[in-house]
Short mmCIF file of C-alpha atoms in Angstrom, two decimals:
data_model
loop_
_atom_site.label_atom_id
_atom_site.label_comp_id
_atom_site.label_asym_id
_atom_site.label_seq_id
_atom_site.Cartn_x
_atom_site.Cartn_y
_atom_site.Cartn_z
CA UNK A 1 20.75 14.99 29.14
CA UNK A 2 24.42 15.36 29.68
CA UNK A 3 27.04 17.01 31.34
CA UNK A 4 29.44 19.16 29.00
CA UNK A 5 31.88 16.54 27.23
CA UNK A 6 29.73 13.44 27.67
CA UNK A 7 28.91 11.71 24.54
CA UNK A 8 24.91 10.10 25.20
CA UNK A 9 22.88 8.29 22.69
CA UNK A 10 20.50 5.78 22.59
CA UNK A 11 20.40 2.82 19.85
CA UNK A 12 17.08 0.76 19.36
CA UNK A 13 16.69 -2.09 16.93
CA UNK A 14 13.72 -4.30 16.15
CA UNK A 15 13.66 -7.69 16.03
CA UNK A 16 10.14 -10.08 15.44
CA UNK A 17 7.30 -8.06 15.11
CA UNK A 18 3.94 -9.14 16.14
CA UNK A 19 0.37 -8.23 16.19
CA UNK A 20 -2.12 -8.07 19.06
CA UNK A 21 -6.15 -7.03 19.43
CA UNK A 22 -7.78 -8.29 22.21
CA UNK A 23 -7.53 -12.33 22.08
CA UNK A 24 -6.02 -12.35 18.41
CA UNK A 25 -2.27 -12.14 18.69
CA UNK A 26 0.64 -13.57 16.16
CA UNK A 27 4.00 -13.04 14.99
CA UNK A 28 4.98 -11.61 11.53
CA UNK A 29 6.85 -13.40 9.30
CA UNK A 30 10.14 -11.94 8.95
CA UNK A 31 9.50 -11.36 5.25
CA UNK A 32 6.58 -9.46 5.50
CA UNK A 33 7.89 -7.10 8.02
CA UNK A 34 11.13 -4.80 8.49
CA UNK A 35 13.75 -4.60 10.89
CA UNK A 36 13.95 -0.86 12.26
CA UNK A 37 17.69 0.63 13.84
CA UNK A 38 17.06 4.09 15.35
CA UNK A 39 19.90 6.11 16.36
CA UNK A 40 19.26 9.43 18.80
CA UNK A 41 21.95 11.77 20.22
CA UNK A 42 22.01 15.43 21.41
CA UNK A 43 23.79 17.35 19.65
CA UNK A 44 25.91 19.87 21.92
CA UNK A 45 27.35 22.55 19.30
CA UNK A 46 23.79 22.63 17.74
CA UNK A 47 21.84 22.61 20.84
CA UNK A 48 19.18 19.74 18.97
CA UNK A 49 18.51 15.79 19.37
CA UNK A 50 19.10 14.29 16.10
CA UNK A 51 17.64 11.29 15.18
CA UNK A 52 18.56 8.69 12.09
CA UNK A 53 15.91 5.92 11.43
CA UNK A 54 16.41 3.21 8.66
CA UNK A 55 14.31 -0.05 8.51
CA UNK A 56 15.57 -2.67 5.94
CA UNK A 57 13.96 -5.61 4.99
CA UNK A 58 15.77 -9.18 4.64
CA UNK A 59 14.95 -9.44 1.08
CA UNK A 60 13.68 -6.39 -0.40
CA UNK A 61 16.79 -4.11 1.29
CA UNK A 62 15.97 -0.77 2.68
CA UNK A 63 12.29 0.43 3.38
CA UNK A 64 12.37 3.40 4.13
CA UNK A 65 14.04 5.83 6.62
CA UNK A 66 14.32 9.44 8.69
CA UNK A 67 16.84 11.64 9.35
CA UNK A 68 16.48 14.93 11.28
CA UNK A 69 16.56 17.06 14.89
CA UNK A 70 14.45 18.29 16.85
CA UNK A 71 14.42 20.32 20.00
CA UNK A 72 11.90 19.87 23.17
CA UNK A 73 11.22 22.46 26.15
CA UNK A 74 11.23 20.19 28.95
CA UNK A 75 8.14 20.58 31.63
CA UNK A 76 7.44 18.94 35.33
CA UNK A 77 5.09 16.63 35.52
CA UNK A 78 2.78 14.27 37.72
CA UNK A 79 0.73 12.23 36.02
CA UNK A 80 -0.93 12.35 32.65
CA UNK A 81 -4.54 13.53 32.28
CA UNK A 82 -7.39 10.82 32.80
CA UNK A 83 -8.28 12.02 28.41
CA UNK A 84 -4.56 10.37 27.69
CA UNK A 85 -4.14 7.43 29.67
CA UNK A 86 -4.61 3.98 28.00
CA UNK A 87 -8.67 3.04 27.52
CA UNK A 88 -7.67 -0.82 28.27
CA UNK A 89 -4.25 -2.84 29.19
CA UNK A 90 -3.21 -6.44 27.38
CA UNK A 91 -1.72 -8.81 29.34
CA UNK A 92 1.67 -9.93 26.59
CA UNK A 93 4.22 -12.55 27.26
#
């Protein structure tokens, strides 16, 4: 979060995608798969994160995509309970 006046966002993109389960792991082609750009902000004057989602494929054009706020109460915090913690860990390069 931000002081008053400053402008924060964050920008994600997607590039190759690729699949892993246990020793099975490949890319997708490009063609089969989308590319995703996510935009977040806070919104000051509304008091709300907004969020805008589109994914696009190279030859089929836009997917599909998500645009909306939400708000979050914000809580302190240790560690996450042993029921939500990852059953297993993959080593990826």
């Amino acid at each position: 979060m931000a002081e008053r006046g400053i402008y924060v966002e964050l920008i994600l993109t997607s590039g190759a995608q690729r699949f892993y389960e246990g020793p099975l792991g490949f890319r997708f082609p490009l063609l089969m798969s989308g590319r995703a750009h996510l935009h977040e902000w806070y919104d000051e004057a509304a008091e709300v994160f907004r969020v805008d989602l589109e994914v696009t494929n190279d030859r089929f054009g836009f997917l599909f995509g998500h645009r909306g706020s939400f708000t979050c109460e914000w809580t302190s915090a240790h560690d996450a309970p042993e029921r939500l913690t990852p059953r297993r860990h993959e080593a990826r390069t």
